[in-house]
Every structure is written in structure tokens, then in C-alpha cells.
PDB file of C-alpha atoms in Angstrom:
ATOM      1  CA  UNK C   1       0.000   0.000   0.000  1.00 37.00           C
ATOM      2  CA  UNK C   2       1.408   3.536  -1.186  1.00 40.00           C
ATOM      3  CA  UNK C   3       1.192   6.309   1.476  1.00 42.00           C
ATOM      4  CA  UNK C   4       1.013   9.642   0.477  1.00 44.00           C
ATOM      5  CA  UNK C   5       4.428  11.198   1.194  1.00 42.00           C
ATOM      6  CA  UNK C   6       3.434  14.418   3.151  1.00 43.00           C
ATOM      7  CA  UNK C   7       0.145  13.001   5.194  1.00 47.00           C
ATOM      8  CA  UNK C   8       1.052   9.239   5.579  1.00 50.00           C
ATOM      9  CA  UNK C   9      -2.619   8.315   3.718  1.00 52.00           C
ATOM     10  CA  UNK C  10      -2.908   5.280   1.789  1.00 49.00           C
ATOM     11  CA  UNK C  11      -3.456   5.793  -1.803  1.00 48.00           C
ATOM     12  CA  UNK C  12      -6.477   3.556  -2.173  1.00 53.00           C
ATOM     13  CA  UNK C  13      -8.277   4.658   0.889  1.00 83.00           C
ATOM     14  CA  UNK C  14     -11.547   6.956  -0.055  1.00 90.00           C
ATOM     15  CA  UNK C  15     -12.346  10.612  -0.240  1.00 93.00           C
ATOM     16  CA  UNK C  16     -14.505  10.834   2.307  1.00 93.00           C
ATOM     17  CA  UNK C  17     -12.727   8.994   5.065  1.00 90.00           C
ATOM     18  CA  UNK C  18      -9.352  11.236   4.513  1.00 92.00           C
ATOM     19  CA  UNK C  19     -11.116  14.571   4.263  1.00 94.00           C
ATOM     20  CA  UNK C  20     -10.712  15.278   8.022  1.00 93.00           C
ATOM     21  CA  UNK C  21      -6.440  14.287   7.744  1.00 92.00           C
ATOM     22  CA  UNK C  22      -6.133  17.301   5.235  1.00 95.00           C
ATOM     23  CA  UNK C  23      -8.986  19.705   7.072  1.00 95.00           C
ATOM     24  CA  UNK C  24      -7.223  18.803  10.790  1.00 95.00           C
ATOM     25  CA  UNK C  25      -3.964  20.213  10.219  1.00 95.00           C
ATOM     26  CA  UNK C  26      -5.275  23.301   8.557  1.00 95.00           C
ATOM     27  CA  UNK C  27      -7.745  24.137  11.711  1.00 95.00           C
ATOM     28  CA  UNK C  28      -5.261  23.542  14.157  1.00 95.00           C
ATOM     29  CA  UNK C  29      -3.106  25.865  12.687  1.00 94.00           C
ATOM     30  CA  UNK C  30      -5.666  28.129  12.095  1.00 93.00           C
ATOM     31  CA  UNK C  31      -6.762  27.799  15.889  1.00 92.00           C
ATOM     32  CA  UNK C  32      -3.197  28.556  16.580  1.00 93.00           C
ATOM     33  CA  UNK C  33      -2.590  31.860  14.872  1.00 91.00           C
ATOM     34  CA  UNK C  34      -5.968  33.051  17.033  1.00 88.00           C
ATOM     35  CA  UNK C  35      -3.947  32.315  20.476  1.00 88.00           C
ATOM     36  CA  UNK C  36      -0.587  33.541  19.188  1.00 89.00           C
ATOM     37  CA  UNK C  37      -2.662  37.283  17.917  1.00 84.00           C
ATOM     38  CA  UNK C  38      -2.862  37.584  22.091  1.00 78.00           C
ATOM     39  CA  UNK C  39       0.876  38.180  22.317  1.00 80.00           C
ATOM     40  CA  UNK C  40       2.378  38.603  18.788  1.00 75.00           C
ATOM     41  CA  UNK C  41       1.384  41.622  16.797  1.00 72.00           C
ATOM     42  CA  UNK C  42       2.947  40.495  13.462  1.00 76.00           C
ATOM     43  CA  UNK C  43       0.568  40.670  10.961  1.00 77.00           C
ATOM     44  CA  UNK C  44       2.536  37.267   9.848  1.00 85.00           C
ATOM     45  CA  UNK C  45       0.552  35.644  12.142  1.00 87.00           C
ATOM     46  CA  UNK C  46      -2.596  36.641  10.547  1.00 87.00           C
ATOM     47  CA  UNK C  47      -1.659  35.589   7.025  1.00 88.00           C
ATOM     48  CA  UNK C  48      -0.656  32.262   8.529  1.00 91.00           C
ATOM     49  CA  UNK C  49      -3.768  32.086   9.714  1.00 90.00           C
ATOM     50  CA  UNK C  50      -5.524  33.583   5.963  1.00 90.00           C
ATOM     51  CA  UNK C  51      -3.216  30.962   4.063  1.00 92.00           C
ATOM     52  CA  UNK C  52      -5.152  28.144   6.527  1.00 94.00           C
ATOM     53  CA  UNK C  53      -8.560  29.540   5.792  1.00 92.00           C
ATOM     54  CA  UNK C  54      -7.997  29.767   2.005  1.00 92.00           C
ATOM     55  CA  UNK C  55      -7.102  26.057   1.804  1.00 94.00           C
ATOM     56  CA  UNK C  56      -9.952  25.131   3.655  1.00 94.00           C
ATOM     57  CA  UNK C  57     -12.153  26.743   1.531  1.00 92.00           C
ATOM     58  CA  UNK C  58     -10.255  24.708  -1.830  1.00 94.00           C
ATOM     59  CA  UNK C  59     -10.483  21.776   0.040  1.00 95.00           C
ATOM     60  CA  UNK C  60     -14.527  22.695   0.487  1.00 93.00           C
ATOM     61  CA  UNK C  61     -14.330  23.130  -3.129  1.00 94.00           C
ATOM     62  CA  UNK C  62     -12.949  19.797  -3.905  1.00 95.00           C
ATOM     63  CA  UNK C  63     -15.256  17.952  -1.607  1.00 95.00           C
ATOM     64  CA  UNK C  64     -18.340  20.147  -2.801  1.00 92.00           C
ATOM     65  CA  UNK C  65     -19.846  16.676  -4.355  1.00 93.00           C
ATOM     66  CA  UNK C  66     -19.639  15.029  -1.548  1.00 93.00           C
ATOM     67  CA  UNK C  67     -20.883  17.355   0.657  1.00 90.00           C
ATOM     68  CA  UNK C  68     -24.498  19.098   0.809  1.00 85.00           C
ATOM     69  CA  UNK C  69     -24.321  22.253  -1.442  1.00 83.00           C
ATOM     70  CA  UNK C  70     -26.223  24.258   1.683  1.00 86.00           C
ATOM     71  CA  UNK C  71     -23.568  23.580   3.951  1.00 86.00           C
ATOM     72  CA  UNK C  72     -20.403  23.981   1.953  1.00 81.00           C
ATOM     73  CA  UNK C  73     -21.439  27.248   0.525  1.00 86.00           C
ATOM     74  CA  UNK C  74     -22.198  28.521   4.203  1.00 87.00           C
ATOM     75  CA  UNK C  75     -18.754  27.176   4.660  1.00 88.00           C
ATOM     76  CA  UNK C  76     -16.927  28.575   2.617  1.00 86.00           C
ATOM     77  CA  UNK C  77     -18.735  32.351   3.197  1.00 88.00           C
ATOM     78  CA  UNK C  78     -17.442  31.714   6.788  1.00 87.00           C
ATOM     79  CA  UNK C  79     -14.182  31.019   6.035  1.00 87.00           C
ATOM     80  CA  UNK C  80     -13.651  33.828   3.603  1.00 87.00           C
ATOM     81  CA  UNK C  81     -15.281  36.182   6.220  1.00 88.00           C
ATOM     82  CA  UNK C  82     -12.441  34.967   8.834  1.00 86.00           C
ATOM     83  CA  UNK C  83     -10.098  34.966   6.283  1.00 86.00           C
ATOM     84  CA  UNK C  84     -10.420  38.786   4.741  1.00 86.00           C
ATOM     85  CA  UNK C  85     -10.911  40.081   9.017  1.00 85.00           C
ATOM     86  CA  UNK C  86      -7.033  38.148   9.078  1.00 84.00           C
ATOM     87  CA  UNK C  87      -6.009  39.976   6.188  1.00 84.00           C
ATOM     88  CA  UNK C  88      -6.883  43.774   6.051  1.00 86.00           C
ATOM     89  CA  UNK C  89      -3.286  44.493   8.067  1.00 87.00           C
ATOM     90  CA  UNK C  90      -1.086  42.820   5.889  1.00 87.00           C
ATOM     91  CA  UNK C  91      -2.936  44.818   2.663  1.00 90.00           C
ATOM     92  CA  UNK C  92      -1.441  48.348   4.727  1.00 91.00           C
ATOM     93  CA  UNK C  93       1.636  46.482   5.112  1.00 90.00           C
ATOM     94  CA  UNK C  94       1.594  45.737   1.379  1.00 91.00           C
ATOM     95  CA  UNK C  95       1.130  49.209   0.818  1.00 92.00           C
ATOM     96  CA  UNK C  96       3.345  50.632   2.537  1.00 90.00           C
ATOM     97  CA  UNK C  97       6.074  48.608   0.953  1.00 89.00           C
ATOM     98  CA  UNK C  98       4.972  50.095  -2.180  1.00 90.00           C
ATOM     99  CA  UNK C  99       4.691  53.465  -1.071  1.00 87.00           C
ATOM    100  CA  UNK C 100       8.653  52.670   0.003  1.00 80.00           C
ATOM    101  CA  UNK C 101       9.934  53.314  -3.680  1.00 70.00           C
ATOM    102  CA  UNK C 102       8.413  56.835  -3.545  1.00 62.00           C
ATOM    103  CA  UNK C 103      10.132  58.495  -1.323  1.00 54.00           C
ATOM    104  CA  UNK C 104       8.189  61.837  -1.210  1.00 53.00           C
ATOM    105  CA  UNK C 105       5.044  59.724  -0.432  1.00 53.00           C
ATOM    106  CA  UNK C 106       5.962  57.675   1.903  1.00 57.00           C
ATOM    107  CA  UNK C 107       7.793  60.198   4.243  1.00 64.00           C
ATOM    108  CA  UNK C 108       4.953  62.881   4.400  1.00 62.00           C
ATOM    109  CA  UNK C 109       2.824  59.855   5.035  1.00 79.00           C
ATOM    110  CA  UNK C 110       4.916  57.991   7.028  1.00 79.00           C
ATOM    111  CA  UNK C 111       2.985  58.309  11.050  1.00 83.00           C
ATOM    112  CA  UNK C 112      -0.699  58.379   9.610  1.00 87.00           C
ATOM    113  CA  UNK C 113       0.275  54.715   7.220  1.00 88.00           C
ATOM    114  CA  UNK C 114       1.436  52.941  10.526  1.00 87.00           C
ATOM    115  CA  UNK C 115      -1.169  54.293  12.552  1.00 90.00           C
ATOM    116  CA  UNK C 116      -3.774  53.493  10.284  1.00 91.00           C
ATOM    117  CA  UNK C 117      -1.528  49.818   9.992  1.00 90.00           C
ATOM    118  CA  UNK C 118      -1.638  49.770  13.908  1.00 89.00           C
ATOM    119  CA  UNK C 119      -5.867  50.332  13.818  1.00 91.00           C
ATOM    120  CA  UNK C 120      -6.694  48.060  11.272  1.00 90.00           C
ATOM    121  CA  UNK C 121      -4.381  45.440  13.250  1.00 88.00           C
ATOM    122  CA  UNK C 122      -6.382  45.604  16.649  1.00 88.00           C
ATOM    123  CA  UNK C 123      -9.834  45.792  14.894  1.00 89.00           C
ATOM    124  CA  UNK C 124      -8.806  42.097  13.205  1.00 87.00           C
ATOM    125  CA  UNK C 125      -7.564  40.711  16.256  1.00 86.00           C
ATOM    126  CA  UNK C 126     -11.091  41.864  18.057  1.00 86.00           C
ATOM    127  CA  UNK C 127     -12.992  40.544  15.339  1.00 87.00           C
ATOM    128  CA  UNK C 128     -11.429  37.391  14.872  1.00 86.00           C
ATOM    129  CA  UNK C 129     -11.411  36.991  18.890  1.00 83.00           C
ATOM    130  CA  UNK C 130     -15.086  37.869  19.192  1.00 86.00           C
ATOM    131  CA  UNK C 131     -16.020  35.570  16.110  1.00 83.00           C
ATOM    132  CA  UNK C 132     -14.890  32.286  18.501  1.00 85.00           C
ATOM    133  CA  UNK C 133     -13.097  31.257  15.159  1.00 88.00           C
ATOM    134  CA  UNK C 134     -11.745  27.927  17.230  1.00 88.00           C
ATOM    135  CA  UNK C 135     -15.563  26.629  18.054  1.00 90.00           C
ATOM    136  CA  UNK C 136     -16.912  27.700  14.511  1.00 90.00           C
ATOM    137  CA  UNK C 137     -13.880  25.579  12.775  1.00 92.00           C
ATOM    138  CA  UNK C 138     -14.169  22.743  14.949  1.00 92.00           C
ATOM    139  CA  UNK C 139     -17.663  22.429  14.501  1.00 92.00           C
ATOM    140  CA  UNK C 140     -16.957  22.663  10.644  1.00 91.00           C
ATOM    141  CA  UNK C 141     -15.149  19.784  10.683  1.00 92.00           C
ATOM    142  CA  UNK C 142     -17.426  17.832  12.984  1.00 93.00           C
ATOM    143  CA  UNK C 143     -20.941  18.315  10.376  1.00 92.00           C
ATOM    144  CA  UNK C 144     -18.134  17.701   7.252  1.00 92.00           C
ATOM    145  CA  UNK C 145     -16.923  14.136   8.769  1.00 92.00           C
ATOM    146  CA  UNK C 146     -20.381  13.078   9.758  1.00 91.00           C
ATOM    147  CA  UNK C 147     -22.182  14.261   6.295  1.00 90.00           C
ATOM    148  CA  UNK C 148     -19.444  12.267   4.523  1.00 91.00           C
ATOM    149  CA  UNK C 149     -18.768   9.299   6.795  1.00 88.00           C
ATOM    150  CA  UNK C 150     -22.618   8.516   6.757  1.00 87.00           C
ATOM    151  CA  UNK C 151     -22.851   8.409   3.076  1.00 80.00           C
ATOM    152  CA  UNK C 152     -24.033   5.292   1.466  1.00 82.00           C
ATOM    153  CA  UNK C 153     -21.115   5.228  -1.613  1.00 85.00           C
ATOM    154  CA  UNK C 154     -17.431   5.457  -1.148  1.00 90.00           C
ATOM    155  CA  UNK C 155     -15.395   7.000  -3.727  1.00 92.00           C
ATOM    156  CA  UNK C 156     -12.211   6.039  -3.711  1.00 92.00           C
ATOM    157  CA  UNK C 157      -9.387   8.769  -3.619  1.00 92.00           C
ATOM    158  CA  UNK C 158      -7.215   8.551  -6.374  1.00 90.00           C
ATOM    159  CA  UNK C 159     -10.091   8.651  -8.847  1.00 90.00           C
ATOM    160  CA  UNK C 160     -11.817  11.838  -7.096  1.00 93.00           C
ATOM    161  CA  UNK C 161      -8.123  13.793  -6.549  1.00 92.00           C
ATOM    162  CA  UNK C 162      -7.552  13.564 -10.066  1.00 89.00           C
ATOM    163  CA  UNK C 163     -11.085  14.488 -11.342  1.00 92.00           C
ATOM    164  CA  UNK C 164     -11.173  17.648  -8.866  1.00 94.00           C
ATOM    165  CA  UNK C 165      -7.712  18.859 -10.198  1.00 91.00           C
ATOM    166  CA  UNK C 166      -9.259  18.140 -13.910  1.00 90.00           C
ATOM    167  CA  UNK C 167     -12.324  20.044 -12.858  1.00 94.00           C
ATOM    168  CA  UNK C 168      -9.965  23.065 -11.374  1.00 93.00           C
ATOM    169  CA  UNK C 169      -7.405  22.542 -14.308  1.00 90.00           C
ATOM    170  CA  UNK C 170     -10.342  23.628 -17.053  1.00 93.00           C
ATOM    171  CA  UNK C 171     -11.717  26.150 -14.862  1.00 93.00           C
ATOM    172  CA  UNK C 172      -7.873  27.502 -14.719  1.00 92.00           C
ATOM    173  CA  UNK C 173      -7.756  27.744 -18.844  1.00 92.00           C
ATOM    174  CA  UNK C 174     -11.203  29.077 -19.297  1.00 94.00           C
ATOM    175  CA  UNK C 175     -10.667  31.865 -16.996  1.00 94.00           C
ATOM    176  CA  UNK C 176      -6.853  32.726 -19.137  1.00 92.00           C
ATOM    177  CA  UNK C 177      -8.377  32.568 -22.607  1.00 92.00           C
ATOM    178  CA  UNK C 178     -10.880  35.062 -21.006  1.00 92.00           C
ATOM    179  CA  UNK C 179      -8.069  37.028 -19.551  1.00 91.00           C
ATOM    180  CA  UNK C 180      -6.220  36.708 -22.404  1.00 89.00           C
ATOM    181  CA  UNK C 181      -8.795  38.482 -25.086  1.00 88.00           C
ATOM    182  CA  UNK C 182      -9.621  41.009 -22.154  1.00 84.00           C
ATOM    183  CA  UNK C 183      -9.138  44.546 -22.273  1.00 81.00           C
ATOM    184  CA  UNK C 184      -5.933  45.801 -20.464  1.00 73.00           C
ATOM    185  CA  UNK C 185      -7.396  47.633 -17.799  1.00 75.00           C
ATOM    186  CA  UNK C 186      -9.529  45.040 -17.306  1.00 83.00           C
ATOM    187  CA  UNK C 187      -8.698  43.433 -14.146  1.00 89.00           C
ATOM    188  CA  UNK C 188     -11.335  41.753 -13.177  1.00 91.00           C
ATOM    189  CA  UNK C 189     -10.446  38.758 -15.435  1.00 92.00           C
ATOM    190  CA  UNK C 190      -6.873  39.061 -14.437  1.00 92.00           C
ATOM    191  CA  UNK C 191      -8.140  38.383 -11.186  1.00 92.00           C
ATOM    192  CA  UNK C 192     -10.144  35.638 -11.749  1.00 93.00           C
ATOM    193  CA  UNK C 193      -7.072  33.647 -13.278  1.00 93.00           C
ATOM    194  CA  UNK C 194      -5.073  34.613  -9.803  1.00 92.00           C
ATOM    195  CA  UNK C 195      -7.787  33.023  -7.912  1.00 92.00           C
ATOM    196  CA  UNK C 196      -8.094  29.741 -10.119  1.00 93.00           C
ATOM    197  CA  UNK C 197      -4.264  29.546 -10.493  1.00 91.00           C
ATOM    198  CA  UNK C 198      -4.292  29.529  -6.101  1.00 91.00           C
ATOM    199  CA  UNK C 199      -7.254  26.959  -5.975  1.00 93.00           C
ATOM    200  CA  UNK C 200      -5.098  24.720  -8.489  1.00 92.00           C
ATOM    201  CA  UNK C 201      -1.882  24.709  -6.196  1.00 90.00           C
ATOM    202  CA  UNK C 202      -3.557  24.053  -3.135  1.00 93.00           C
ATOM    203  CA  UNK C 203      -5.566  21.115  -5.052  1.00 93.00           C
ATOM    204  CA  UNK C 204      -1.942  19.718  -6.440  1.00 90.00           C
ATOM    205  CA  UNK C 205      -0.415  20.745  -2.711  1.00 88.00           C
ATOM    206  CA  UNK C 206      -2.972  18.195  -1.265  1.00 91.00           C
ATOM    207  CA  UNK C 207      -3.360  15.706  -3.618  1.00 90.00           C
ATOM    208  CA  UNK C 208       0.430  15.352  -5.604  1.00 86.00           C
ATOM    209  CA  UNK C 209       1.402  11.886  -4.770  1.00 83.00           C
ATOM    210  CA  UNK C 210      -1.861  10.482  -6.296  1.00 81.00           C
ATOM    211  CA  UNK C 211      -1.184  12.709  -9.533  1.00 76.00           C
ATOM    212  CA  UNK C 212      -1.068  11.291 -13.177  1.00 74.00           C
ATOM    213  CA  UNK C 213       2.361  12.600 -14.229  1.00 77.00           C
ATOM    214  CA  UNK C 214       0.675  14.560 -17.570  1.00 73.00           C
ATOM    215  CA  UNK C 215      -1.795  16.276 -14.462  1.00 69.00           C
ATOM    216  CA  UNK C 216       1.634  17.472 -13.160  1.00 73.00           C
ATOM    217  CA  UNK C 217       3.716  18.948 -15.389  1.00 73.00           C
ATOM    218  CA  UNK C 218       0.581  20.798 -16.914  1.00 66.00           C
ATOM    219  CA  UNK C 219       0.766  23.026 -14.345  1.00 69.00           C
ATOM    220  CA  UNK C 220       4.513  23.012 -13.656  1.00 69.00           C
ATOM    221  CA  UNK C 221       4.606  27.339 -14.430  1.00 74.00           C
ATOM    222  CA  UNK C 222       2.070  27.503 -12.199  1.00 83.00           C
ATOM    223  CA  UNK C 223       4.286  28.942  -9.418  1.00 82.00           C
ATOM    224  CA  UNK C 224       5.469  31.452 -11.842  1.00 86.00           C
ATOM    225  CA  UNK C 225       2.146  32.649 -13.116  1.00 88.00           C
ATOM    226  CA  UNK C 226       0.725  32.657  -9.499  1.00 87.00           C
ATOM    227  CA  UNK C 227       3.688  35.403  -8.065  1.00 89.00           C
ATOM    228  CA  UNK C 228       3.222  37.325 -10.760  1.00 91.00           C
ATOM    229  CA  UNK C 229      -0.544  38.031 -10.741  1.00 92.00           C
ATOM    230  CA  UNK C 230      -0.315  37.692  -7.173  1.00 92.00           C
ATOM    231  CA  UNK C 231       1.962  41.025  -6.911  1.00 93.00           C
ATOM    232  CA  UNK C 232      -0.282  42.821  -9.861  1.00 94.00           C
ATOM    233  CA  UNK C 233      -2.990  42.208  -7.406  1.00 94.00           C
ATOM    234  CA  UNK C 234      -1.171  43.734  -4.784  1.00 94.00           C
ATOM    235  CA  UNK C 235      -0.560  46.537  -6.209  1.00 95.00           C
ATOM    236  CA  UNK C 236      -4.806  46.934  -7.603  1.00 95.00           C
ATOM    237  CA  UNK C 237      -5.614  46.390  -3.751  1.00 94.00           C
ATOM    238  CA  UNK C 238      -2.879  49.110  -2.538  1.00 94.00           C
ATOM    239  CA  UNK C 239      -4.548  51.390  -5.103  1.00 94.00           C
ATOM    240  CA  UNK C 240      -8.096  51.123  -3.531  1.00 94.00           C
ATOM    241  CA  UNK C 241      -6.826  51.245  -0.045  1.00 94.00           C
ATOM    242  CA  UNK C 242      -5.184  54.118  -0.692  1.00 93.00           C
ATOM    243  CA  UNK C 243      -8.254  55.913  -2.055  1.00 94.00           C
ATOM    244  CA  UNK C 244     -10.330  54.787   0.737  1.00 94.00           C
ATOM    245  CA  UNK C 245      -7.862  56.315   3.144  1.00 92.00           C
ATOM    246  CA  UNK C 246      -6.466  60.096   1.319  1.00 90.00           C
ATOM    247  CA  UNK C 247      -6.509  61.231   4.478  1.00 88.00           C
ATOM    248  CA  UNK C 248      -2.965  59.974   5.329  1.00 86.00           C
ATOM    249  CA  UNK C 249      -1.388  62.542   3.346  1.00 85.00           C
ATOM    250  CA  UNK C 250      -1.408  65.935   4.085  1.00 83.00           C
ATOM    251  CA  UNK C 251      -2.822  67.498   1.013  1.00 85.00           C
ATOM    252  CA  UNK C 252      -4.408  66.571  -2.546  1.00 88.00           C
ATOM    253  CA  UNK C 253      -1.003  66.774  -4.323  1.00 86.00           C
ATOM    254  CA  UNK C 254       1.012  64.585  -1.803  1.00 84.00           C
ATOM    255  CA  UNK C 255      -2.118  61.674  -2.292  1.00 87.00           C
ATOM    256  CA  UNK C 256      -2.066  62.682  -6.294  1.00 89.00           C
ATOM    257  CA  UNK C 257       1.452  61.453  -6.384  1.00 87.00           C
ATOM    258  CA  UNK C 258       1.127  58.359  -4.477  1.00 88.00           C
ATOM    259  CA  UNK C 259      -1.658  57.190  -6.773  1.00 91.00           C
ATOM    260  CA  UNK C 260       0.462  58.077  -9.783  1.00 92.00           C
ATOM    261  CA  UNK C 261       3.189  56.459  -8.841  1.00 90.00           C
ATOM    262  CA  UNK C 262       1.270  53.264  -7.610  1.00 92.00           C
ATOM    263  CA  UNK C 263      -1.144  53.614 -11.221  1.00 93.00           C
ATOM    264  CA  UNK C 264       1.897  53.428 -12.796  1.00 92.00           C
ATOM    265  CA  UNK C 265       3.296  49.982 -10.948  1.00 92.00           C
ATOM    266  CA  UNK C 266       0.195  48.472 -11.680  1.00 93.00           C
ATOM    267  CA  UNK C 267       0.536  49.224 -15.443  1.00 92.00           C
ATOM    268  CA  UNK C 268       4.296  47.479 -15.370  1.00 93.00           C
ATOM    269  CA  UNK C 269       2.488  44.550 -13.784  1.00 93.00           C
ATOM    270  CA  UNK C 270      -0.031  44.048 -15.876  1.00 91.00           C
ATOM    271  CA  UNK C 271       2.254  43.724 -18.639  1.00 91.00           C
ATOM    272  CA  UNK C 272       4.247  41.351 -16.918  1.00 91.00           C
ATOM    273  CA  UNK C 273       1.530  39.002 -16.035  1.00 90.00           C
ATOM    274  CA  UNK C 274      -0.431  39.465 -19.860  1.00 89.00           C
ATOM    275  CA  UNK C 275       2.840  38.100 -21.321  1.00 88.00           C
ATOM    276  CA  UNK C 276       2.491  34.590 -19.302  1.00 86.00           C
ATOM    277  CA  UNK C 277      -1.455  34.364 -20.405  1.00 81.00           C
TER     278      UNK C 277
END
């Protein structure tokens, strides 16, 4: 019997009985980054924590056959609710490494960025603390295992890893040929290949060792593709941050340059990430 090389799972078990050994890990560290945000202020912690609730919600994805459509949708909204509360201070952190390359900006700018850095970390950590994010996971897990450990048919897991990468895989070109006929300032479809391109890794992350070698090198640039859209998107979301909060500069003209100079990023970024589509 084959065992998967990063959980120890047999490769001819079934889907449903191995769904907890990929959800259990995730939670628990998940559950973790909530009682480290007590004593560590580093928004680290909190994308630690946003990386967890992102794969839970691919591994939702994945399982969404198995699993009533009610209940993994509710899911998922949860888990994308805990996950953007985790990640609204690293998005000032992102910007303000941005900002870094304009010197002007960042240095009239400077106090009001880290205070506003400093508010938006201590209204995560209440909301994440109030949301009793360790009872609402656990419980997760406890309705997932019983809806799919009470089903009548067993699919075996091999046969349902490779059919939910398939399914991700064409959802993955789709969204490129879209992106790739698109407009240039429209993002939206850039987007939309960032988010299939993460749901694909995480898919491969978890199920690799039961893989069809063709399965695996089709996606072998993925890494590539991912980093670059990834920091396009960083720069979009720094952008709307930073017109939600003008009021960290000091006048019209200081802001005016900080969105030029951040406009102009995100053009250079685009074209780097059109040229892999």
C-alpha cells in the first residue's frame, strides 16, 4: 500500500474517510494563529492564519460533491469572512512597501500609514477573537466528517483527486483565454485567473502523490504565473486602499502622487503578467 508522502494516507483509501487528515492540520493551525494574535502583533501571524482559511475553503471546493451544497457554501462564506478580518493588516503592510519606492510619499505619510496599519491590526484581532473562530472551525469539521462518513457510496481517492484537479485545471484555462482576449485595464479577469491559479496549487499541494504525471507537469509554471498576478494584485488592492484612506497625506497633491506612482506599478504589472497568459 502507497502512502502519500506528506500526510502518511494510503493511496487507495476513499475521499470521504481522509477529508478530516487534510482539514485537521489546517484548523489547528488556524486555531493557533488566534492564540498567538494575544501576544504577537505580526501581521505574519494573521496571514498564517488567511493561508489556513484559504485552503480550507479549496479543500470545500474539492469535496463540494460530496458534501451538501447548503452547507459547503455557508462554509466557505465563513471562512472567507475569517479569512479577509485576518487579512486587512497585511494589505497596509503591502502598501506601505509600495509606497517605500516613492520616497516623497511615503515620508509625508509615514505616522498616519502605521497608525492606520496599527488600527486596522487591533480591529482584526477583536474581530477574529469575538467571532470564537476555534468553536466555529471545529464544529466545521465535525458536520463535514459526519455528512461524509454517513454516506451510502465510497469513492475512492485517487479517482476523485484527479477528477477535482481536472475540474480546477479547465476552470484555470477558461478563466486565461478570457483574460487573455480582455481589455488591459480590465482586471477583473486578471483576477479571476489569480484566484483559479491559487485553488489549483492548493488542489496539487494536497493531492500530488496520487497525480497522473501529464496532471503534473501541466501546471509546472504555475508557481510562476501565481507570483506574478499575485503582486499585480497587490498593487490593484494598494490602489483602492489608498483611495479609501487620502486622508494619510497631508494634502491633494502629496495623495495625487502616491496614486500616480502606484497607477503606474500596476501598469508594469499588468504587462508582466499578460505576457504569461
Amino acid at each position: 500500500m502507497k502512502a502519500d508522502r506528506q500526510n502518511g494516507l494510503p493511496h487507495d483509501g476513499n475521499a470521504q474517510a481522509h477529508f478530516s487528515h487534510y482539514a485537521a492540520p489546517l484548523i489547528d493551525n488556524a486555531v493557533s494563529c488566534v492564540a498567538a494574535l494575544q501576544r504577537d502583533h505580526d501581521a505574519e501571524v494573521l496571514h498564517k492564519m488567511r493561508v489556513s482559511l484559504r485552503r480550507l475553503r479549496t479543500l470545500l471546493w474539492a469535496y463540494r460533491p460530496l458534501l451538501d451544497e447548503t452547507f459547503d457554501e455557508q462554509q466557505r462564506a465563513l471562512f472567507k469572512f475569517f479569512a479577509n478580518a485576518a487579512g486587512k493588516t497585511r494589505d497596509w503592510d503591502i502598501l506601505i512597501g509600495l509606497l517605500d519606492s516613492t520616497a516623497d510619499a511615503r515620508d509625508q505619510a509615514r505616522d498616519a500609514l502605521r497608525a492606520a496599519r496599527a488600527e486596522t491590526f487591533e480591529a482584526s484581532r477583536e474581530t477574529i477573537e469575538s467571532a470564537n473562530v476555534k468553536t466555529a472551525l471545529r464544529e466545521a469539521l465535525k458536520e463535514a466528517n459526519r455528512e461524509l462518513n454517513t454516506a451510502h457510496e465510497r469513492t475512492p481517492l485517487p479517482k476523485f483527486a484527479r477528477k477535482r484537479l481536472g475540474a480546477a485545471q479547465k476552470s484555470m484555462e477558461k478563466r486565461m483565454k478570457r483574460a487573455a482576449h480582455a481589455k488591459r485595464s480590465d482586471y477583473a479577469s486578471f483576477h479571476e485567473v489569480r484566484k483559479a491559479g491559487k485553488k489549483l496549487r492548493y488542489l496539487t499541494e494536497f493531492f500530488e502523490p496520487m497525480l497522473a504525471k501529464k496532471q503534473l507537469k501541466s501546471i509546472k509554471g504555475l508557481k510562476k504565473l501565481q507570483k506574478r498576478f499575485g503582486e499585480l494584485n497587490d498593487v490593484v488592492a494598494s490602489e483602492q486602499l489608498l483611495r479609501d484612506h487620502l486622508n494619510v497625506f497631508p494634502d491633494e497633491a502629496a495623495s495625487a502622487r502616491a496614486l500616480d506612482a502606484l497607477a503606474k506599478e500596476r501598469k508594469r504589472r499588468m504587462r508582466a503578467a499578460a505576457k504569461l497568459l
